[in-house]
Amino acid sequence: DAGITQSPRHKVTETGTPVTLRCHQTENHRYMYWYRQDPGHGLRLIHYSYGVKDTDKGEVSDGYSVSRSKTEDFLLTLESATSSQTSVYFCAIRGFGDTGELFFGEGSRLTVL
Amino acid sequence: KQEVTQIPAALSVPEGENLVLNCSFTDSAIYNLQWFRQDPGKGLTSLLLIQSSQREQTSGRLNASLDKSSGRSTLYIAASQPGDSATYLCAATYNNNDMRFGAGTRLTVKP
């Protein structure tokens, strides 16, 4: 499973509150990704990281920020959560080698009331 | 725009049947194509990855093919079992960091 742990796995919050989701990996993978999964849209890339303090935006980055101060942790922050950010969030890592294969965590279900 | 489409959205078959899931992509300049399985409430499990230079990959009862010129990939499942019931997702990777997903095919294998 590439040693990926997401926390929290479930969270209910109110509109306007800040939320941080954590992705932790144990195998020193360089590339880490945050996706969201919504019915009718499939999975969409929010942000990704290609090293400590190196991040870039994905397809749906508005309203989200990320940080990676250590190789093993990639944090996704919603500064002021909105109901449209209710979703299931998945962290992924790229495996070693040149194939580009991705491995996913179990997901974090966020509900914004 | 780079889009990935999976048809059908849902499929129900009796146990033992061979089946094919389809995936099409609009931009043939892919880096790789990956097939995943997702069980309800779970994450994605990687099944097979086909690099752009390859035509197919096999793992057990699964075989995935890739035809870049036509923008299509298929996942063949032989001798289906109830345990194969899940949602199957395909994803095309572009420029090594832009992975586009299809919406998935929900497969039900009836005993």
PDB file of C-alpha atoms in Angstrom:
ATOM      1  CA  ASP A   1       0.000   0.000   0.000  1.00  0.00           C
ATOM      2  CA  ALA A   2       3.094   2.268  -0.251  1.00  0.00           C
ATOM      3  CA  GLY A   3       2.693   3.225   3.407  1.00  0.00           C
ATOM      4  CA  ILE A   4       0.198   6.064   2.901  1.00  0.00           C
ATOM      5  CA  THR A   5      -1.874   7.268   5.824  1.00  0.00           C
ATOM      6  CA  GLN A   6      -4.498   9.999   5.633  1.00  0.00           C
ATOM      7  CA  SER A   7      -5.939  11.840   8.618  1.00  0.00           C
ATOM      8  CA  PRO A   8      -8.576  12.517   9.629  1.00  0.00           C
ATOM      9  CA  ARG A   9     -10.547   9.875   7.742  1.00  0.00           C
ATOM     10  CA  HIS A  10     -13.829  11.630   8.431  1.00  0.00           C
ATOM     11  CA  LYS A  11     -14.541  15.238   9.361  1.00  0.00           C
ATOM     12  CA  VAL A  12     -17.654  17.390   9.642  1.00  0.00           C
ATOM     13  CA  THR A  13     -17.135  21.119   9.869  1.00  0.00           C
ATOM     14  CA  GLU A  14     -19.002  24.357   9.368  1.00  0.00           C
ATOM     15  CA  THR A  15     -18.736  26.872   6.571  1.00  0.00           C
ATOM     16  CA  GLY A  16     -15.972  29.386   7.140  1.00  0.00           C
ATOM     17  CA  THR A  17     -13.795  27.247   9.394  1.00  0.00           C
ATOM     18  CA  PRO A  18     -10.252  26.236   8.461  1.00  0.00           C
ATOM     19  CA  VAL A  19      -9.538  22.579   7.800  1.00  0.00           C
ATOM     20  CA  THR A  20      -6.233  20.736   7.347  1.00  0.00           C
ATOM     21  CA  LEU A  21      -5.938  17.249   5.961  1.00  0.00           C
ATOM     22  CA  ARG A  22      -2.722  15.319   6.397  1.00  0.00           C
ATOM     23  CA  CYS A  23      -1.082  12.761   4.166  1.00  0.00           C
ATOM     24  CA  HIS A  24       1.792  10.783   5.631  1.00  0.00           C
ATOM     25  CA  GLN A  25       4.044   8.350   3.762  1.00  0.00           C
ATOM     26  CA  THR A  26       6.805   6.157   5.095  1.00  0.00           C
ATOM     27  CA  GLU A  27       8.808   5.269   1.984  1.00  0.00           C
ATOM     28  CA  ASN A  28      10.529   8.519   0.960  1.00  0.00           C
ATOM     29  CA  HIS A  29       8.583   9.043  -2.253  1.00  0.00           C
ATOM     30  CA  ARG A  30       9.361  12.332  -3.957  1.00  0.00           C
ATOM     31  CA  TYR A  31       6.028  13.040  -5.624  1.00  0.00           C
ATOM     32  CA  MET A  32       2.808  13.432  -3.630  1.00  0.00           C
ATOM     33  CA  TYR A  33      -0.642  14.469  -4.839  1.00  0.00           C
ATOM     34  CA  TRP A  34      -4.001  15.615  -3.503  1.00  0.00           C
ATOM     35  CA  TYR A  35      -7.159  14.730  -5.436  1.00  0.00           C
ATOM     36  CA  ARG A  36     -10.820  15.211  -4.747  1.00  0.00           C
ATOM     37  CA  GLN A  37     -13.506  12.775  -5.877  1.00  0.00           C
ATOM     38  CA  ASP A  38     -17.050  13.938  -6.583  1.00  0.00           C
ATOM     39  CA  PRO A  39     -19.982  12.168  -8.230  1.00  0.00           C
ATOM     40  CA  GLY A  40     -20.121  13.038 -11.904  1.00  0.00           C
ATOM     41  CA  HIS A  41     -16.610  14.497 -11.942  1.00  0.00           C
ATOM     42  CA  GLY A  42     -14.375  11.582 -11.109  1.00  0.00           C
ATOM     43  CA  LEU A  43     -11.051  12.407  -9.492  1.00  0.00           C
ATOM     44  CA  ARG A  44      -9.530  15.831 -10.063  1.00  0.00           C
ATOM     45  CA  LEU A  45      -6.056  17.034  -9.113  1.00  0.00           C
ATOM     46  CA  ILE A  46      -5.907  19.828  -6.528  1.00  0.00           C
ATOM     47  CA  HIS A  47      -2.184  20.271  -5.888  1.00  0.00           C
ATOM     48  CA  TYR A  48       0.926  18.179  -6.088  1.00  0.00           C
ATOM     49  CA  SER A  49       4.442  18.266  -4.672  1.00  0.00           C
ATOM     50  CA  TYR A  50       7.708  17.221  -6.281  1.00  0.00           C
ATOM     51  CA  GLY A  51       9.892  17.687  -3.209  1.00  0.00           C
ATOM     52  CA  VAL A  52      10.185  19.446   0.127  1.00  0.00           C
ATOM     53  CA  LYS A  53       8.778  22.958  -0.267  1.00  0.00           C
ATOM     54  CA  ASP A  54       8.182  22.337  -3.988  1.00  0.00           C
ATOM     55  CA  THR A  55       4.502  22.360  -4.917  1.00  0.00           C
ATOM     56  CA  ASP A  56       2.348  23.227  -7.899  1.00  0.00           C
ATOM     57  CA  LYS A  57      -1.312  23.721  -8.720  1.00  0.00           C
ATOM     58  CA  GLY A  58      -3.612  21.214 -10.306  1.00  0.00           C
ATOM     59  CA  GLU A  59      -6.907  21.471 -12.138  1.00  0.00           C
ATOM     60  CA  VAL A  60      -9.032  22.587  -9.165  1.00  0.00           C
ATOM     61  CA  SER A  61      -6.677  24.459  -6.826  1.00  0.00           C
ATOM     62  CA  ASP A  62      -8.839  27.503  -5.999  1.00  0.00           C
ATOM     63  CA  GLY A  63      -9.673  27.626  -2.277  1.00  0.00           C
ATOM     64  CA  TYR A  64      -6.896  25.190  -1.340  1.00  0.00           C
ATOM     65  CA  SER A  65      -3.303  25.554  -0.225  1.00  0.00           C
ATOM     66  CA  VAL A  66      -0.669  22.932   0.478  1.00  0.00           C
ATOM     67  CA  SER A  67       2.568  22.618   2.349  1.00  0.00           C
ATOM     68  CA  ARG A  68       5.365  20.102   2.444  1.00  0.00           C
ATOM     69  CA  SER A  69       7.993  20.848   5.073  1.00  0.00           C
ATOM     70  CA  LYS A  70       9.103  17.216   5.358  1.00  0.00           C
ATOM     71  CA  THR A  71       9.370  14.474   2.745  1.00  0.00           C
ATOM     72  CA  GLU A  72       6.884  12.296   4.572  1.00  0.00           C
ATOM     73  CA  ASP A  73       4.066  14.814   5.099  1.00  0.00           C
ATOM     74  CA  PHE A  74       1.905  16.666   2.575  1.00  0.00           C
ATOM     75  CA  LEU A  75      -0.771  18.905   4.083  1.00  0.00           C
ATOM     76  CA  LEU A  76      -3.885  20.196   2.346  1.00  0.00           C
ATOM     77  CA  THR A  77      -5.514  23.277   3.886  1.00  0.00           C
ATOM     78  CA  LEU A  78      -8.893  24.808   3.269  1.00  0.00           C
ATOM     79  CA  GLU A  79      -8.480  28.305   4.703  1.00  0.00           C
ATOM     80  CA  SER A  80     -12.238  28.923   4.907  1.00  0.00           C
ATOM     81  CA  ALA A  81     -14.268  25.848   4.066  1.00  0.00           C
ATOM     82  CA  THR A  82     -17.312  26.141   1.796  1.00  0.00           C
ATOM     83  CA  SER A  83     -20.100  23.667   1.092  1.00  0.00           C
ATOM     84  CA  SER A  84     -18.717  23.148  -2.423  1.00  0.00           C
ATOM     85  CA  GLN A  85     -15.626  21.626  -0.813  1.00  0.00           C
ATOM     86  CA  THR A  86     -17.654  18.761   0.613  1.00  0.00           C
ATOM     87  CA  SER A  87     -15.944  15.816  -1.019  1.00  0.00           C
ATOM     88  CA  VAL A  88     -13.734  12.798  -0.559  1.00  0.00           C
ATOM     89  CA  TYR A  89     -10.065  13.753  -0.643  1.00  0.00           C
ATOM     90  CA  PHE A  90      -7.401  11.301  -1.721  1.00  0.00           C
ATOM     91  CA  CYS A  91      -3.677  11.515  -1.307  1.00  0.00           C
ATOM     92  CA  ALA A  92      -1.454   9.686  -3.772  1.00  0.00           C
ATOM     93  CA  ILE A  93       2.240   9.055  -4.204  1.00  0.00           C
ATOM     94  CA  ARG A  94       4.214   8.235  -7.314  1.00  0.00           C
ATOM     95  CA  GLY A  95       6.044   4.971  -7.120  1.00  0.00           C
ATOM     96  CA  PHE A  96       9.762   4.601  -7.648  1.00  0.00           C
ATOM     97  CA  GLY A  97      11.100   4.277 -11.189  1.00  0.00           C
ATOM     98  CA  ASP A  98       9.995   5.914 -14.419  1.00  0.00           C
ATOM     99  CA  THR A  99       6.601   4.325 -14.937  1.00  0.00           C
ATOM    100  CA  GLY A 100       4.643   7.114 -13.243  1.00  0.00           C
ATOM    101  CA  GLU A 101       2.456   4.641 -11.383  1.00  0.00           C
ATOM    102  CA  LEU A 102       0.337   6.208  -8.654  1.00  0.00           C
ATOM    103  CA  PHE A 103      -0.684   4.642  -5.343  1.00  0.00           C
ATOM    104  CA  PHE A 104      -3.539   6.031  -3.294  1.00  0.00           C
ATOM    105  CA  GLY A 105      -4.444   6.414   0.346  1.00  0.00           C
ATOM    106  CA  GLU A 106      -7.797   5.405   1.812  1.00  0.00           C
ATOM    107  CA  GLY A 107      -9.331   8.858   1.529  1.00  0.00           C
ATOM    108  CA  SER A 108     -10.650  11.560   3.855  1.00  0.00           C
ATOM    109  CA  ARG A 109     -14.359  12.299   3.750  1.00  0.00           C
ATOM    110  CA  LEU A 110     -15.054  15.975   4.471  1.00  0.00           C
ATOM    111  CA  THR A 111     -18.521  17.395   5.001  1.00  0.00           C
ATOM    112  CA  VAL A 112     -18.938  21.170   5.182  1.00  0.00           C
ATOM    113  CA  LEU A 113     -22.302  22.225   6.625  1.00  0.00           C
TER     114      LEU A 113
ATOM    115  CA  LYS B   1      -9.244  19.695 -23.287  1.00  0.00           C
ATOM    116  CA  GLN B   2      -7.912  16.309 -22.212  1.00  0.00           C
ATOM    117  CA  GLU B   3     -10.880  14.140 -21.303  1.00  0.00           C
ATOM    118  CA  VAL B   4     -11.245  10.497 -20.356  1.00  0.00           C
ATOM    119  CA  THR B   5     -14.527   8.662 -20.837  1.00  0.00           C
ATOM    120  CA  GLN B   6     -15.596   5.253 -19.593  1.00  0.00           C
ATOM    121  CA  ILE B   7     -18.493   3.339 -21.063  1.00  0.00           C
ATOM    122  CA  PRO B   8     -20.677   1.798 -19.763  1.00  0.00           C
ATOM    123  CA  ALA B   9     -21.185   3.578 -16.439  1.00  0.00           C
ATOM    124  CA  ALA B  10     -22.514   0.350 -14.930  1.00  0.00           C
ATOM    125  CA  LEU B  11     -22.385  -3.300 -15.919  1.00  0.00           C
ATOM    126  CA  SER B  12     -23.973  -6.395 -14.409  1.00  0.00           C
ATOM    127  CA  VAL B  13     -22.882  -9.880 -15.487  1.00  0.00           C
ATOM    128  CA  PRO B  14     -23.338 -13.447 -14.228  1.00  0.00           C
ATOM    129  CA  GLU B  15     -20.410 -15.159 -12.558  1.00  0.00           C
ATOM    130  CA  GLY B  16     -17.985 -16.840 -14.940  1.00  0.00           C
ATOM    131  CA  GLU B  17     -18.524 -14.462 -17.821  1.00  0.00           C
ATOM    132  CA  ASN B  18     -15.622 -12.786 -19.618  1.00  0.00           C
ATOM    133  CA  LEU B  19     -16.060  -9.035 -19.904  1.00  0.00           C
ATOM    134  CA  VAL B  20     -14.490  -5.912 -21.362  1.00  0.00           C
ATOM    135  CA  LEU B  21     -14.441  -2.427 -19.865  1.00  0.00           C
ATOM    136  CA  ASN B  22     -13.768   0.487 -22.173  1.00  0.00           C
ATOM    137  CA  CYS B  23     -11.805   3.697 -21.703  1.00  0.00           C
ATOM    138  CA  SER B  24     -11.318   6.425 -24.289  1.00  0.00           C
ATOM    139  CA  PHE B  25      -9.159   9.543 -24.154  1.00  0.00           C
ATOM    140  CA  THR B  26      -9.202  12.622 -26.360  1.00  0.00           C
ATOM    141  CA  ASP B  27      -5.465  13.430 -26.409  1.00  0.00           C
ATOM    142  CA  SER B  28      -3.227  10.596 -27.588  1.00  0.00           C
ATOM    143  CA  ALA B  29      -0.025  12.201 -26.207  1.00  0.00           C
ATOM    144  CA  ILE B  30      -0.241  10.195 -23.024  1.00  0.00           C
ATOM    145  CA  TYR B  31       2.680   9.217 -20.798  1.00  0.00           C
ATOM    146  CA  ASN B  32       0.889   6.145 -19.471  1.00  0.00           C
ATOM    147  CA  LEU B  33      -2.544   4.712 -18.829  1.00  0.00           C
ATOM    148  CA  GLN B  34      -3.430   3.163 -15.484  1.00  0.00           C
ATOM    149  CA  TRP B  35      -6.393   1.016 -14.432  1.00  0.00           C
ATOM    150  CA  PHE B  36      -7.628   1.097 -10.848  1.00  0.00           C
ATOM    151  CA  ARG B  37     -10.183  -0.726  -8.776  1.00  0.00           C
ATOM    152  CA  GLN B  38     -12.190   1.082  -6.099  1.00  0.00           C
ATOM    153  CA  ASP B  39     -14.350  -0.661  -3.527  1.00  0.00           C
ATOM    154  CA  PRO B  40     -17.107   1.345  -1.773  1.00  0.00           C
ATOM    155  CA  GLY B  41     -15.676   3.734   0.802  1.00  0.00           C
ATOM    156  CA  LYS B  42     -12.132   2.747  -0.048  1.00  0.00           C
ATOM    157  CA  GLY B  43      -9.173   4.153  -1.890  1.00  0.00           C
ATOM    158  CA  LEU B  44      -7.981   3.232  -5.363  1.00  0.00           C
ATOM    159  CA  THR B  45      -6.012   0.054  -5.905  1.00  0.00           C
ATOM    160  CA  SER B  46      -3.680   0.008  -8.882  1.00  0.00           C
ATOM    161  CA  LEU B  47      -4.397  -2.946 -11.190  1.00  0.00           C
ATOM    162  CA  LEU B  48      -2.346  -2.411 -14.313  1.00  0.00           C
ATOM    163  CA  LEU B  49      -0.238   0.316 -15.855  1.00  0.00           C
ATOM    164  CA  ILE B  50       0.565   0.524 -19.566  1.00  0.00           C
ATOM    165  CA  GLN B  51       3.330   2.843 -20.633  1.00  0.00           C
ATOM    166  CA  SER B  52       2.915   4.793 -23.865  1.00  0.00           C
ATOM    167  CA  SER B  53       5.381   2.508 -25.674  1.00  0.00           C
ATOM    168  CA  GLN B  54       3.509  -0.663 -24.708  1.00  0.00           C
ATOM    169  CA  ARG B  55       0.425  -2.297 -26.214  1.00  0.00           C
ATOM    170  CA  GLU B  56      -0.789  -4.409 -23.296  1.00  0.00           C
ATOM    171  CA  GLN B  57      -0.187  -5.634 -19.779  1.00  0.00           C
ATOM    172  CA  THR B  58      -1.435  -8.752 -18.014  1.00  0.00           C
ATOM    173  CA  SER B  59      -1.908  -9.666 -14.387  1.00  0.00           C
ATOM    174  CA  GLY B  60      -3.679 -12.907 -13.560  1.00  0.00           C
ATOM    175  CA  ARG B  61      -7.189 -12.792 -15.025  1.00  0.00           C
ATOM    176  CA  LEU B  62      -6.781  -9.157 -16.073  1.00  0.00           C
ATOM    177  CA  ASN B  63      -5.474  -7.904 -19.392  1.00  0.00           C
ATOM    178  CA  ALA B  64      -5.294  -4.250 -20.367  1.00  0.00           C
ATOM    179  CA  SER B  65      -4.610  -3.021 -23.880  1.00  0.00           C
ATOM    180  CA  LEU B  66      -3.691   0.390 -25.209  1.00  0.00           C
ATOM    181  CA  ASP B  67      -4.245   1.831 -28.691  1.00  0.00           C
ATOM    182  CA  LYS B  68      -2.941   5.385 -28.696  1.00  0.00           C
ATOM    183  CA  SER B  69      -3.850   6.046 -32.325  1.00  0.00           C
ATOM    184  CA  SER B  70      -7.520   5.447 -31.643  1.00  0.00           C
ATOM    185  CA  GLY B  71      -7.433   6.899 -28.119  1.00  0.00           C
ATOM    186  CA  ARG B  72      -8.701   3.728 -26.482  1.00  0.00           C
ATOM    187  CA  SER B  73      -7.840   1.277 -23.748  1.00  0.00           C
ATOM    188  CA  THR B  74      -9.701  -1.837 -22.699  1.00  0.00           C
ATOM    189  CA  LEU B  75      -9.616  -3.888 -19.517  1.00  0.00           C
ATOM    190  CA  TYR B  76     -10.468  -7.541 -20.078  1.00  0.00           C
ATOM    191  CA  ILE B  77     -11.545  -9.604 -17.079  1.00  0.00           C
ATOM    192  CA  ALA B  78     -11.635 -13.348 -17.618  1.00  0.00           C
ATOM    193  CA  ALA B  79     -13.917 -15.735 -15.735  1.00  0.00           C
ATOM    194  CA  SER B  80     -15.471 -13.025 -13.582  1.00  0.00           C
ATOM    195  CA  GLN B  81     -16.151 -13.692  -9.892  1.00  0.00           C
ATOM    196  CA  PRO B  82     -18.414 -11.972  -7.347  1.00  0.00           C
ATOM    197  CA  GLY B  83     -15.266 -10.640  -5.676  1.00  0.00           C
ATOM    198  CA  ASP B  84     -14.561  -8.645  -8.849  1.00  0.00           C
ATOM    199  CA  SER B  85     -17.572  -6.431  -8.078  1.00  0.00           C
ATOM    200  CA  ALA B  86     -16.242  -2.885  -7.698  1.00  0.00           C
ATOM    201  CA  THR B  87     -15.833   0.346  -9.624  1.00  0.00           C
ATOM    202  CA  TYR B  88     -13.069   0.308 -12.210  1.00  0.00           C
ATOM    203  CA  LEU B  89     -11.367   3.567 -13.109  1.00  0.00           C
ATOM    204  CA  CYS B  90      -8.967   4.351 -15.906  1.00  0.00           C
ATOM    205  CA  ALA B  91      -6.614   7.310 -15.851  1.00  0.00           C
ATOM    206  CA  ALA B  92      -4.411   8.816 -18.544  1.00  0.00           C
ATOM    207  CA  THR B  93      -1.257  10.630 -17.463  1.00  0.00           C
ATOM    208  CA  TYR B  94      -0.003  13.605 -19.447  1.00  0.00           C
ATOM    209  CA  ASN B  95       3.326  15.393 -18.942  1.00  0.00           C
ATOM    210  CA  ASN B  96       4.015  13.160 -15.973  1.00  0.00           C
ATOM    211  CA  ASN B  97       1.930  15.099 -13.484  1.00  0.00           C
ATOM    212  CA  ASP B  98      -1.440  15.633 -15.057  1.00  0.00           C
ATOM    213  CA  MET B  99      -3.477  12.469 -14.580  1.00  0.00           C
ATOM    214  CA  ARG B 100      -7.021  12.600 -15.986  1.00  0.00           C
ATOM    215  CA  PHE B 101      -9.544  10.127 -14.671  1.00  0.00           C
ATOM    216  CA  GLY B 102     -12.641   8.625 -16.169  1.00  0.00           C
ATOM    217  CA  ALA B 103     -15.796   8.549 -14.050  1.00  0.00           C
ATOM    218  CA  GLY B 104     -15.561   4.767 -13.742  1.00  0.00           C
ATOM    219  CA  THR B 105     -17.562   1.658 -14.585  1.00  0.00           C
ATOM    220  CA  ARG B 106     -19.455   0.073 -11.696  1.00  0.00           C
ATOM    221  CA  LEU B 107     -19.243  -3.699 -12.148  1.00  0.00           C
ATOM    222  CA  THR B 108     -21.551  -6.180 -10.441  1.00  0.00           C
ATOM    223  CA  VAL B 109     -20.861  -9.896 -10.821  1.00  0.00           C
ATOM    224  CA  LYS B 110     -23.863 -11.961  -9.764  1.00  0.00           C
ATOM    225  CA  PRO B 111     -23.346 -15.409  -8.199  1.00  0.00           C
TER     226      PRO B 111
END
